[in-house]
Coordinates of C-alpha atoms in Angstrom, one line a residue:
X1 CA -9.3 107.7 49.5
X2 CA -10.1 106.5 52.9
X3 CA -8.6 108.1 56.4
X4 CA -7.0 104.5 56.9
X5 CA -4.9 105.0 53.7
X6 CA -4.1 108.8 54.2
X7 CA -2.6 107.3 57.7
X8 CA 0.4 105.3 56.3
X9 CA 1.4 107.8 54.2
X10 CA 1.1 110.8 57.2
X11 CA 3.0 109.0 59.6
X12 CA 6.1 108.4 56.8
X13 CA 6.1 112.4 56.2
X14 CA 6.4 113.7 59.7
X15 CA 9.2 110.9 60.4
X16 CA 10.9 112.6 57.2
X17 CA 10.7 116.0 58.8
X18 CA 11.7 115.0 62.2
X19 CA 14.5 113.5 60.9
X20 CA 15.6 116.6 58.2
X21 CA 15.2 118.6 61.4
X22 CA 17.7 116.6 63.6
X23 CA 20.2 116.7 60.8
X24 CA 19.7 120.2 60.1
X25 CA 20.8 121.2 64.2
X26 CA 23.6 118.7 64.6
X27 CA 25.3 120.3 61.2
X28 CA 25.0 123.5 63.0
X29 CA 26.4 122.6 66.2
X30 CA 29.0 121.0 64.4
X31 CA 30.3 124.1 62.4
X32 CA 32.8 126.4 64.7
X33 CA 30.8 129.6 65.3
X34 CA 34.2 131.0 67.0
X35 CA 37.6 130.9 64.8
X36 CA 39.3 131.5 68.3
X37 CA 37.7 128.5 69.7
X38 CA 38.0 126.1 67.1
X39 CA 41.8 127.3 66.8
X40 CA 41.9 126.5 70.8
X41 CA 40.3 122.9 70.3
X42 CA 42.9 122.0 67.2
X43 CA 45.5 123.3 69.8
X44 CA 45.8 121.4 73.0
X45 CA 47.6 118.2 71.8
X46 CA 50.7 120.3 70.9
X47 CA 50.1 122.5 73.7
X48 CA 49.8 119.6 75.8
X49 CA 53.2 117.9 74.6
X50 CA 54.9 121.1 74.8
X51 CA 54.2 121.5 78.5
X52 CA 55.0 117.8 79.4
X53 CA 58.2 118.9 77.7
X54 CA 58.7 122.1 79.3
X55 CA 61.6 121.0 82.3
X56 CA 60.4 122.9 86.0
X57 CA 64.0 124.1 85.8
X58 CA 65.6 124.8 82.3
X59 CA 68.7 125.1 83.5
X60 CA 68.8 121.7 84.5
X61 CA 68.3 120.6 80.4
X62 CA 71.4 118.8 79.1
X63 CA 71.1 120.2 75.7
X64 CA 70.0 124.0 75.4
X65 CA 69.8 126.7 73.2
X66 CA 68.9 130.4 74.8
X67 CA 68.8 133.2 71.9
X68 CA 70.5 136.5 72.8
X69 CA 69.4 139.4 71.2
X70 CA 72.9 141.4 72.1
X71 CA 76.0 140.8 74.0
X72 CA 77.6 142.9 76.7
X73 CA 79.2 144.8 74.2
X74 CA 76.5 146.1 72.5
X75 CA 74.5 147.0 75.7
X76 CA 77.0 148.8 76.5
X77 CA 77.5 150.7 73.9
X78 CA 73.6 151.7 73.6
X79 CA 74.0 153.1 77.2
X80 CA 76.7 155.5 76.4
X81 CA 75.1 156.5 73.0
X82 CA 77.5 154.6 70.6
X83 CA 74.8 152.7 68.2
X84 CA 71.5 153.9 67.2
X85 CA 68.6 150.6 66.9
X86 CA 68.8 147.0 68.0
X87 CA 66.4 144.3 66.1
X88 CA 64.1 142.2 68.2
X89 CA 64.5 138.8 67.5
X90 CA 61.5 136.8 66.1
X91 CA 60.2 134.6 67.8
X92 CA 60.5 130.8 67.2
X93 CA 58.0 128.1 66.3
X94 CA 57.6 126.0 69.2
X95 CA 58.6 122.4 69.3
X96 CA 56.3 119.7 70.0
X97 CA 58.6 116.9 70.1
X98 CA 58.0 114.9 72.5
X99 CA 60.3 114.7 75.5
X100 CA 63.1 112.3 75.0
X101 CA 66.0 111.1 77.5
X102 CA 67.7 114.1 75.7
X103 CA 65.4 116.8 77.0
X104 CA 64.4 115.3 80.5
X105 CA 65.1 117.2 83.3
X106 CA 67.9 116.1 85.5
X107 CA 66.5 116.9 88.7
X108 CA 63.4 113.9 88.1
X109 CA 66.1 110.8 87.4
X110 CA 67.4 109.0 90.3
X111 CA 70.8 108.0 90.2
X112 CA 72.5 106.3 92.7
X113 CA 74.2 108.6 95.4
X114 CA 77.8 106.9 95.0
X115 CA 78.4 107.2 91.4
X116 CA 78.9 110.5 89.9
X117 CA 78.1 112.5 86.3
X118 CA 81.3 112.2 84.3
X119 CA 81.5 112.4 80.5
X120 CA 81.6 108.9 79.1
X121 CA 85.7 107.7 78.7
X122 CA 86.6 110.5 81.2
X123 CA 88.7 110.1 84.6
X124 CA 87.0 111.2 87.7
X125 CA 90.0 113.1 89.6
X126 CA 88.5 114.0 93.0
X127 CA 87.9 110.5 94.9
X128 CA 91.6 110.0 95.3
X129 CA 92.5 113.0 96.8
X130 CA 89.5 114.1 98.9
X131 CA 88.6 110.6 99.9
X132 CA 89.9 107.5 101.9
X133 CA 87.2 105.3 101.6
X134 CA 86.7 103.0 99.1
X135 CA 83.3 100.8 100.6
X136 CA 80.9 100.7 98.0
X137 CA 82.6 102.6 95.4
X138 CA 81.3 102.0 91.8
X139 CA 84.0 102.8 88.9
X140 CA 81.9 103.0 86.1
X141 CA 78.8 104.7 86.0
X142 CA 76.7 103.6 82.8
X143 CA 73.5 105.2 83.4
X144 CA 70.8 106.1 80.5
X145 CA 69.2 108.8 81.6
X146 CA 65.2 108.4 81.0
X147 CA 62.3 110.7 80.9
X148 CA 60.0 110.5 83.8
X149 CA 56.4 109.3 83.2
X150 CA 55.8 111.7 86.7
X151 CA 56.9 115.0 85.1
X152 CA 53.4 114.9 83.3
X153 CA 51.8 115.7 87.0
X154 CA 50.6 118.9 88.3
X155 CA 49.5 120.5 84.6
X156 CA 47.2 123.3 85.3
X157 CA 44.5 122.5 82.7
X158 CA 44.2 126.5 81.9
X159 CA 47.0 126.0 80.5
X160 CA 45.1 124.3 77.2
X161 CA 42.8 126.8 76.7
X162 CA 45.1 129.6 75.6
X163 CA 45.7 129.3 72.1
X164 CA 49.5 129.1 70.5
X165 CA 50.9 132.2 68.5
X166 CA 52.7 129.8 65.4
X167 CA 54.6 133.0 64.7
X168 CA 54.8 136.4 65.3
X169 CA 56.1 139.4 63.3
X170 CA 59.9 140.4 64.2
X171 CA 59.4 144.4 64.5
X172 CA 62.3 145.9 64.8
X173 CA 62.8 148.3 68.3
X174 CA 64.6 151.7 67.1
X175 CA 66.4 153.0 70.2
X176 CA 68.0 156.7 70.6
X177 CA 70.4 158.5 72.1
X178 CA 68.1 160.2 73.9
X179 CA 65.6 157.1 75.2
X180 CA 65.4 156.5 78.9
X181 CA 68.0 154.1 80.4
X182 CA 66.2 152.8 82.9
X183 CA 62.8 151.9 80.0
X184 CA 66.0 150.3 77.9
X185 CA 67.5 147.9 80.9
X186 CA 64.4 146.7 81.9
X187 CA 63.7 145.6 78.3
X188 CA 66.8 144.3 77.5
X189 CA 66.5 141.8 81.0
X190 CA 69.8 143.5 82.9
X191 CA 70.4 146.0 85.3
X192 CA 73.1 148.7 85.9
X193 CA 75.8 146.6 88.4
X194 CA 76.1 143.4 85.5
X195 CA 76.4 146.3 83.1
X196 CA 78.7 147.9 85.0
X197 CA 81.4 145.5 85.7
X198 CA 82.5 142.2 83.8
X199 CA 80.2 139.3 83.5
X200 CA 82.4 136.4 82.4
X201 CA 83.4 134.0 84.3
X202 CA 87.3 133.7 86.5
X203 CA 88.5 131.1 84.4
X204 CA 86.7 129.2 81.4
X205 CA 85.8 125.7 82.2
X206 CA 83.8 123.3 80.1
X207 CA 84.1 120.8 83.0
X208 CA 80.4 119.3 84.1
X209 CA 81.4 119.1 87.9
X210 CA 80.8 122.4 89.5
X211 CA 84.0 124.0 91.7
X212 CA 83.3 122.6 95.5
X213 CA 85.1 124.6 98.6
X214 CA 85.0 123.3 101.5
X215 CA 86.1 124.2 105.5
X216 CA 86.3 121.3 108.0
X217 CA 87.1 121.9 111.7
X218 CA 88.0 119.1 114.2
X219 CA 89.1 119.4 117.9
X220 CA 90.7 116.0 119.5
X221 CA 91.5 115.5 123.1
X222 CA 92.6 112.2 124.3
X223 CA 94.7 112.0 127.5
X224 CA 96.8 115.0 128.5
X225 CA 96.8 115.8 124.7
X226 CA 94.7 118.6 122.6
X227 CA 94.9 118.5 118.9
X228 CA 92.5 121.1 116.8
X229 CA 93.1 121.6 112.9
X230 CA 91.4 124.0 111.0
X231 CA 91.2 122.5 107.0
X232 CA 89.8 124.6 104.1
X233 CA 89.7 122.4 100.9
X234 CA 88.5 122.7 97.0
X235 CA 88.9 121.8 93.7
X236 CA 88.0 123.6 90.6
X237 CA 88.1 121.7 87.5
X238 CA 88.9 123.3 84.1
X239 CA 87.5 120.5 81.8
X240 CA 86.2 116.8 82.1
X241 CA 89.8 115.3 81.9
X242 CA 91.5 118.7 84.1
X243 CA 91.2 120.1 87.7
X244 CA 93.1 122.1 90.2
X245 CA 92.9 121.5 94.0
X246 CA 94.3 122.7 97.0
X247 CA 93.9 122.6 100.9
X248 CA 95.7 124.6 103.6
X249 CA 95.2 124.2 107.4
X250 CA 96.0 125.3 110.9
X251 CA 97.0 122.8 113.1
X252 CA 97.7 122.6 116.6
X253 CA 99.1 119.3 118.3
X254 CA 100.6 116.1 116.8
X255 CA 96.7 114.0 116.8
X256 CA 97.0 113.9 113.0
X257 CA 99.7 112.1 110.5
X258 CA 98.4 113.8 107.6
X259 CA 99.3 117.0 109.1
X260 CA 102.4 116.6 111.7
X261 CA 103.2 119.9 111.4
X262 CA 101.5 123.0 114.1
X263 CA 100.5 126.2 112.8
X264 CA 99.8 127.2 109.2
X265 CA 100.6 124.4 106.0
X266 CA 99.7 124.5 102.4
X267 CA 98.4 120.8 102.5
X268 CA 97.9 121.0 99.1
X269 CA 98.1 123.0 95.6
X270 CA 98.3 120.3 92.2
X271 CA 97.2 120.4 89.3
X272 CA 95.6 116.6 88.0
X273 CA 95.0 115.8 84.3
X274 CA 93.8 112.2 82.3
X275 CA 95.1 112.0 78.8
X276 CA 91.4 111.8 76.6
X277 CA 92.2 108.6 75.0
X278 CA 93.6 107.0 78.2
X279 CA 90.9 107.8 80.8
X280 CA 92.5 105.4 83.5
X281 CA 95.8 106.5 83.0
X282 CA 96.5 110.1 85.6
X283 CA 98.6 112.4 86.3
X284 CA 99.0 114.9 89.7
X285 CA 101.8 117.6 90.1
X286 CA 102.6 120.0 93.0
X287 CA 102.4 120.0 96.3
X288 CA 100.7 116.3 97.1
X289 CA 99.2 114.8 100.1
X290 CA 100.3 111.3 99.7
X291 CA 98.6 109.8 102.4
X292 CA 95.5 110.5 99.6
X293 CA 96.8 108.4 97.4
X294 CA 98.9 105.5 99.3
X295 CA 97.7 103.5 102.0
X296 CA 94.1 103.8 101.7
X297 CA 91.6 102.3 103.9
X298 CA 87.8 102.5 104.6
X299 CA 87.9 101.7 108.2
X300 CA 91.0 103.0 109.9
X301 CA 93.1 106.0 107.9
X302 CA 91.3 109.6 108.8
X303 CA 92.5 110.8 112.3
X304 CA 88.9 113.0 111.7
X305 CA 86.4 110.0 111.9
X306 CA 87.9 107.1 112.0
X307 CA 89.8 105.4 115.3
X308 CA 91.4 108.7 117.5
X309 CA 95.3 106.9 118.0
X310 CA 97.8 107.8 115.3
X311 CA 99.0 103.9 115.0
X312 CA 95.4 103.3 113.4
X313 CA 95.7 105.8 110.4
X314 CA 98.7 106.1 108.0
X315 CA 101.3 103.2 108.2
X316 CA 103.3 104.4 110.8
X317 CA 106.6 102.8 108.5
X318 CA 105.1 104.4 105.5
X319 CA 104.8 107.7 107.6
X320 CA 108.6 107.5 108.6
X321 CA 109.6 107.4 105.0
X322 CA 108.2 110.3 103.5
X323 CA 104.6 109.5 103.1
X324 CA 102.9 113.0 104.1
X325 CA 102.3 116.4 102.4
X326 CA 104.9 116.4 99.8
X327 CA 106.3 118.5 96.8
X328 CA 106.2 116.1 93.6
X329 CA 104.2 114.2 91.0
X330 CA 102.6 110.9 91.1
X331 CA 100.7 108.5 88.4
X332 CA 98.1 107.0 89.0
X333 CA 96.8 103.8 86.6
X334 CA 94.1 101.8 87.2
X335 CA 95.0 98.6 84.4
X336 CA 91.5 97.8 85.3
X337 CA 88.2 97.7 87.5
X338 CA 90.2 95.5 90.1
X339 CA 93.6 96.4 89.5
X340 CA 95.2 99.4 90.6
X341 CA 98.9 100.8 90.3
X342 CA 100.7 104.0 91.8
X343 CA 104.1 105.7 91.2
X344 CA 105.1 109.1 92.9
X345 CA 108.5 110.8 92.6
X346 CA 108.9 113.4 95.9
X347 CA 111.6 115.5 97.3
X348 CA 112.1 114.1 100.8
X349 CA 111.8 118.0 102.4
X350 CA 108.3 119.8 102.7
X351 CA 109.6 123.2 102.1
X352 CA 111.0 124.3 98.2
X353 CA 114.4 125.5 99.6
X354 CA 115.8 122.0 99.9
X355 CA 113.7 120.4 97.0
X356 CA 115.2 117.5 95.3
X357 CA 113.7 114.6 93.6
X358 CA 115.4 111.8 96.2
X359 CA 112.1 110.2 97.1
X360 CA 110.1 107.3 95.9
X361 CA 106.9 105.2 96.6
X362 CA 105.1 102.9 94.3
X363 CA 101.9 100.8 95.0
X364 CA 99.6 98.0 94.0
X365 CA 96.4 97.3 94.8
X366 CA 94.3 94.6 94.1
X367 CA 90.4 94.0 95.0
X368 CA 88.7 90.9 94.8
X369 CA 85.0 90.9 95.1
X370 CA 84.7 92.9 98.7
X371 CA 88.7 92.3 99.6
X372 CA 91.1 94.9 98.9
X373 CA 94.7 94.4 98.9
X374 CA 97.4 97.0 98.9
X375 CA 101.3 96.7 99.1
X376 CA 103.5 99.6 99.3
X377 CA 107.0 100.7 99.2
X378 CA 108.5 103.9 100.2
X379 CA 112.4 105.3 100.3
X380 CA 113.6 109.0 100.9
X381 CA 116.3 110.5 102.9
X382 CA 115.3 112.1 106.3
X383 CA 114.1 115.8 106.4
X384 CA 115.1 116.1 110.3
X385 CA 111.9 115.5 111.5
X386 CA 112.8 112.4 113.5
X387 CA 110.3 110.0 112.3
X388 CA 112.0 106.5 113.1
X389 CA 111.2 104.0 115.5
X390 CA 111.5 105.2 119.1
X391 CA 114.3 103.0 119.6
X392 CA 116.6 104.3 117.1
X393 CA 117.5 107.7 119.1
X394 CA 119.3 105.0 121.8
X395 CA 122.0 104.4 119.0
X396 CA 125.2 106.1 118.9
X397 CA 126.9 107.4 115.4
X398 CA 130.2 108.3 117.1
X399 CA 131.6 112.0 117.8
X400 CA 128.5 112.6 120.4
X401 CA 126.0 112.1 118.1
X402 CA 123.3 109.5 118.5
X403 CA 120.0 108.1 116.8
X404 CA 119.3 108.9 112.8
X405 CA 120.9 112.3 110.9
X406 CA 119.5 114.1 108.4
X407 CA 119.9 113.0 105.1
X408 CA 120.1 109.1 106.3
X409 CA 118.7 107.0 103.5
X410 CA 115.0 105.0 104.7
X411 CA 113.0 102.8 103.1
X412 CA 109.9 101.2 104.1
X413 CA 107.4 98.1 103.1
X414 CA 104.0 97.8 104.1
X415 CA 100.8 95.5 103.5
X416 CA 97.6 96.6 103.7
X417 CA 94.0 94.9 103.7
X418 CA 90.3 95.0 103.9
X419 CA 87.1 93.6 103.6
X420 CA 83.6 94.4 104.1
X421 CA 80.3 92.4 105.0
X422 CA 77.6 93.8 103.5
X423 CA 75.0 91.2 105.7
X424 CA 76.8 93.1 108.6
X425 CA 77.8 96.0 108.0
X426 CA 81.3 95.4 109.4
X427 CA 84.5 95.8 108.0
X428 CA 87.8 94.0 108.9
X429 CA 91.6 95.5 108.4
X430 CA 94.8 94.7 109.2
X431 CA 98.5 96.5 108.7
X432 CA 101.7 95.2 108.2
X433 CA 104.9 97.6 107.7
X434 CA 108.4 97.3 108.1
X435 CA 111.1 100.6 108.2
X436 CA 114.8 100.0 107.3
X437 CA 117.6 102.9 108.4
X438 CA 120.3 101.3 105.8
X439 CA 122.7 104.4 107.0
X440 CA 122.4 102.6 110.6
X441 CA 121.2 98.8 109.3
X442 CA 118.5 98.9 112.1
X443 CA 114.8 98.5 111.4
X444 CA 111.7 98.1 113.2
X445 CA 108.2 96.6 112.7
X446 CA 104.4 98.0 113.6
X447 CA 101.2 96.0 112.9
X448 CA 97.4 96.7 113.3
X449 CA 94.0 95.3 113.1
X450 CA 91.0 95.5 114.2
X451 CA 87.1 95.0 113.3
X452 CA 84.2 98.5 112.4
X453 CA 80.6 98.2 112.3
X454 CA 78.8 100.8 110.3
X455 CA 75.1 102.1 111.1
X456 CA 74.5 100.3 114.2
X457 CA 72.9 102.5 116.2
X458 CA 71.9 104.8 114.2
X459 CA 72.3 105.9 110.7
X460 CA 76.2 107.0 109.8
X461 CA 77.5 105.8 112.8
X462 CA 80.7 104.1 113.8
X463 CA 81.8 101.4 115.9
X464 CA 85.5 100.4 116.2
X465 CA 87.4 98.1 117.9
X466 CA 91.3 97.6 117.1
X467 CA 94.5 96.8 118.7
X468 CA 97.7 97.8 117.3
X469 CA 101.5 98.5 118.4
X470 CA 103.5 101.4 116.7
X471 CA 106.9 101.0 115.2
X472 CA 109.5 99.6 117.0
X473 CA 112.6 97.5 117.5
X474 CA 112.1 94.2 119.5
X475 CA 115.7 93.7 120.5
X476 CA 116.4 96.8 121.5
X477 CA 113.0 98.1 123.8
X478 CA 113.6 94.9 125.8
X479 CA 117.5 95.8 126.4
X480 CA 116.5 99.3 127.2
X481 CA 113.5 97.7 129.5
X482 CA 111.3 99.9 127.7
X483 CA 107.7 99.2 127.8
X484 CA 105.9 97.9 124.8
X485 CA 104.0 100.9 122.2
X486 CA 100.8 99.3 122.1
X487 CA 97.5 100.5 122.3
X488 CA 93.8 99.1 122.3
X489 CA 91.0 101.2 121.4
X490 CA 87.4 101.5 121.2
X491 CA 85.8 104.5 119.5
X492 CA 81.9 105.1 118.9
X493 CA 81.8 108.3 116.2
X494 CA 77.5 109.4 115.2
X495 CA 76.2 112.4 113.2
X496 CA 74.7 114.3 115.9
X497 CA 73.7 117.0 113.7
X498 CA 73.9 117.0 109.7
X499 CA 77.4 119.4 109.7
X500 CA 78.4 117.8 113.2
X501 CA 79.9 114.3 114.1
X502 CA 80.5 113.7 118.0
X503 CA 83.5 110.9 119.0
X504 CA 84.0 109.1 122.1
X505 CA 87.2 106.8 122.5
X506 CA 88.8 103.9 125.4
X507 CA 92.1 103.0 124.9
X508 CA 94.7 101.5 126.9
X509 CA 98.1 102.0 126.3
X510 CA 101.5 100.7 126.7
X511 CA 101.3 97.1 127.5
X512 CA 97.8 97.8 129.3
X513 CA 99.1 100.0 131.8
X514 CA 97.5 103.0 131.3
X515 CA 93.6 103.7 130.4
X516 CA 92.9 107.0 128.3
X517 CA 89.6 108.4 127.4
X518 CA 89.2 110.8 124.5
X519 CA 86.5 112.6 122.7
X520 CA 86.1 114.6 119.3
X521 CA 84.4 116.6 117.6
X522 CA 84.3 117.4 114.2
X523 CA 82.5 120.0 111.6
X524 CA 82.0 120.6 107.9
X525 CA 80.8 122.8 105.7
X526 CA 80.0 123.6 102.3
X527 CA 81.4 127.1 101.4
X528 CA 81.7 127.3 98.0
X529 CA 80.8 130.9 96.6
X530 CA 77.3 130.7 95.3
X531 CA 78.1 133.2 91.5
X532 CA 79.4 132.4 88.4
X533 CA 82.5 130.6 88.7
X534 CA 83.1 128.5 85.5
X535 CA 81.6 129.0 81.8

């Protein structure tokens, strides 16, 4: 045979070995050498999922389980030589289910800073009595909460390459008498003060908002008078549908309605519940500050940041009749998202010596789109604080005795409105309210209004201009010549720092003959005790 023939048949049996030779390597780089290795490859999709699952916080899970391997008891017992050997507890298979809206961690959703966590067809119990705004208030929060696509970020990628331990032999730990203390509370995770004294909780609460305390400090000055009111307020609620609050202050001056009163007052001290199956429907008893509750307004109620003159906050009609820090119990049902009733029964004295149920004030309120409506009556008899018109002190009762008596019935009416422009950011009120003495059969009449433009300057900020005239009797100022209770005032209130607001005010007084400057100053804090309140 020729070398041209051989040729053919040479070239087909090297291309056979070549190839037999490539196979023959990439079957042996294909086979794991390393057990460890191979184990570590097979692993990092569930290790992956499980650290995308893994929450930077787990406290912050909704849903959690946390084994213990013995309670206080127990511990307790090992240290002063009561029980013998405590079992380690095996360790669990990890879960690679993938993160839901279940397991997401709070602290990566945005929700909307007005609306609050609430347990769906529960009652939120705080905004009425810590809060006289209702601007941009949203009833119903229906938020889905969602797991965030950015929670995958920042993975070290070390992290893959340690292999997962599926499960792991429970071998139990047999502890003596005689074994070290100090080698037995650093295994077990505590330390000799939580061992030492009780770890549970004050009271048991299965509430989801956390107990808030709070202290607020304002100092007013405005003409030849210096108010200053030290306020220390909280609430700490016992389930989703049950709280307790209270406030107590020092007070110095007459710059505030809500607290008329100088030196120490228990503001507050009720207890507030929501029937589970009637989530709108509330209920508040004890010692109630119904200027919380009746008369609200977003742009001219608090005496703390919004305008500085008394005639601009409560209803000064309403105020004559009982409408302060009282002792009673009030309802509160909203019939729907733009309808709003009130009912409180009160004893017409602050202090529990004279208590009787002889007050009463009811309210509607009705919103429509930005507008909010409110009418409210008040009756009581008078507690001695002289609280009518100015006016009424000029009539005589006979036997030397002039102007109203303790115990005189009173009744009041009053109207109350707002709305807000969101394109402006101003808001626009106005007060109506009318007081009746029916022991004497005289009355008087006080109105207000005015117009508030909120972050103008800056951001938080508050400019106010109003004119008002407290409550008086027509007829008998101008037979007495007196001059006319009126006042105009302009107020600019910032944040100057983020616990301290600074207030400047102009007001002329008294028929425009007299021109008062005032300023204010007012500070808050968060206080509440930083340990384990509620369980």
């Amino acid at each position: 045979m020729s070398d041209l023939s051989r040729f053919p048949k040479l070239i087909s049996l090297v291309s056979w070995v070549a190839f037999s030779s490539i196979v023959t390597v990439l079957a042996a780089n294909a086979s794991p050498s390393n057990p460890t290795e191979a184990n570590s490859s097979t692993s990092k999709s569930p290790q992956k999922i499980a650290a995308v699952s893994q929450p930077s916080q787990p406290s912050a899970l909704i849903k959690k389980s946390q084994p213990m391997s013995q309670s206080e008891a127990d511990l307790i017992q090992q240290l002063s030589g009561q029980a013998t050997s405590v079992k380690s507890i095996a360790t669990s298979t990890p879960s690679f289910t993938p993160p839901t809206a279940e397991t997401a961690p709070i602290s990566a959703i945005e929700i909307n800073q007005s609306s609050q966590r609430s347990e769906p067809n529960q009652p939120s119990l705080v905004a009425s009595t810590l809060s006289s705004s209702d601007v941009g208030t949203n009833l119903i929060s229906n938020q889905r909460l969602k797991a965030p696509t950015s929670s995958i970020r920042g993975i070290s990628p070390d992290a893959f390459k340690t292999p997962i331990a599926f499960q792991s032999t429970a071998t139990p730990t047999e502890i003596t008498t005689t074994q070290n203390k100090t080698a037995f509370l650093a295994q077990s995770g505590r330390n000799a003060d939580t061992l030492g004294r009780s770890n549970r909780p004050l009271i048991r609460s299965t509430a989801l908002t956390p107990p808030s305390l709070t202290f607020q400090g304002v100092y007013l000055h405005q003409g030849d008078q210096t108010s200053a009111r030290a306020r220390l307020y909280g609430i700490y609620p016992l389930s989703p549908s049950a709280l307790v609050g209270a406030s107590i202050d020092v007070t110095t001056g007459r710059g505030f309605t809500d607290t008329p009163d100088d030196g120490f007052n228990v503001n507050e001290l009720y207890f507030a519940t929501s029937p589970r199956d009637i989530p709108n429907l509330r209920f508040v008893v004890g010692q109630i500050d119904l200027t919380s509750y009746f008369d609200r307004n977003s742009f001219a109620k608090d005496g703390a940041t919004h305008f500085f003159n008394p005639i601009f906050q409560t209803n000064p009609a309403l105020s004559a009749t009982g409408i302060a820090s009282r002792p009673g119990a009030l309802v509160n049902f909203s019939l729907s998202d733009n309808i709003e009733a009130k009912a409180a029964v009160f004893s017409s004295s602050k202090g529990l010596s004279d208590f009787a149920l002889d007050g009463f004030a009811g309210e509607l309120g009705v919103r429509y789109g930005n507008l909010i409506v409110r009418g409210t009556y008040a009756t009581d008899r008078d507690s001695g604080s002289n609280s009518g018109f100015q006016e009424i002190f000029q009539l005589s009762r006979g036997g030397g005795q002039t102007g109203l008596l303790r115990g005189d019935r009173e009744q009041a009416y009053g109207v109350n409105a707002e709305v807000f422009i969101p394109n402006l950011k101003m808001g626009i009120f106005g007060r109506y309210g009318r007081y009746n003495n029916l022991d004497l059969d005289e009355s008087g009449d006080t109105f207000s209004g005015g117009i508030t433009f909120l972050d103008l300057f800056s951001p938080d900020d508050r400019l106010g201009l109003a004119y008002g005239r407290a409550l008086s009797n027509d007829t008998l100022r101008r037979n007495s010549g007196d001059e006319v209770p009126d006042a105009l005032e302009l107020f600019y209130d910032f944040k100057l720092l983020s616990n301290l607001r600074v207030g400047f005010s102009v007001q002329q007084r008294n028929n425009f003959s007299e021109t008062i400057a005032g300023v204010r100053v007012k500070t808050e804090f968060d206080v509440t005790p930083r340990g384990r309140l509620v369980q």
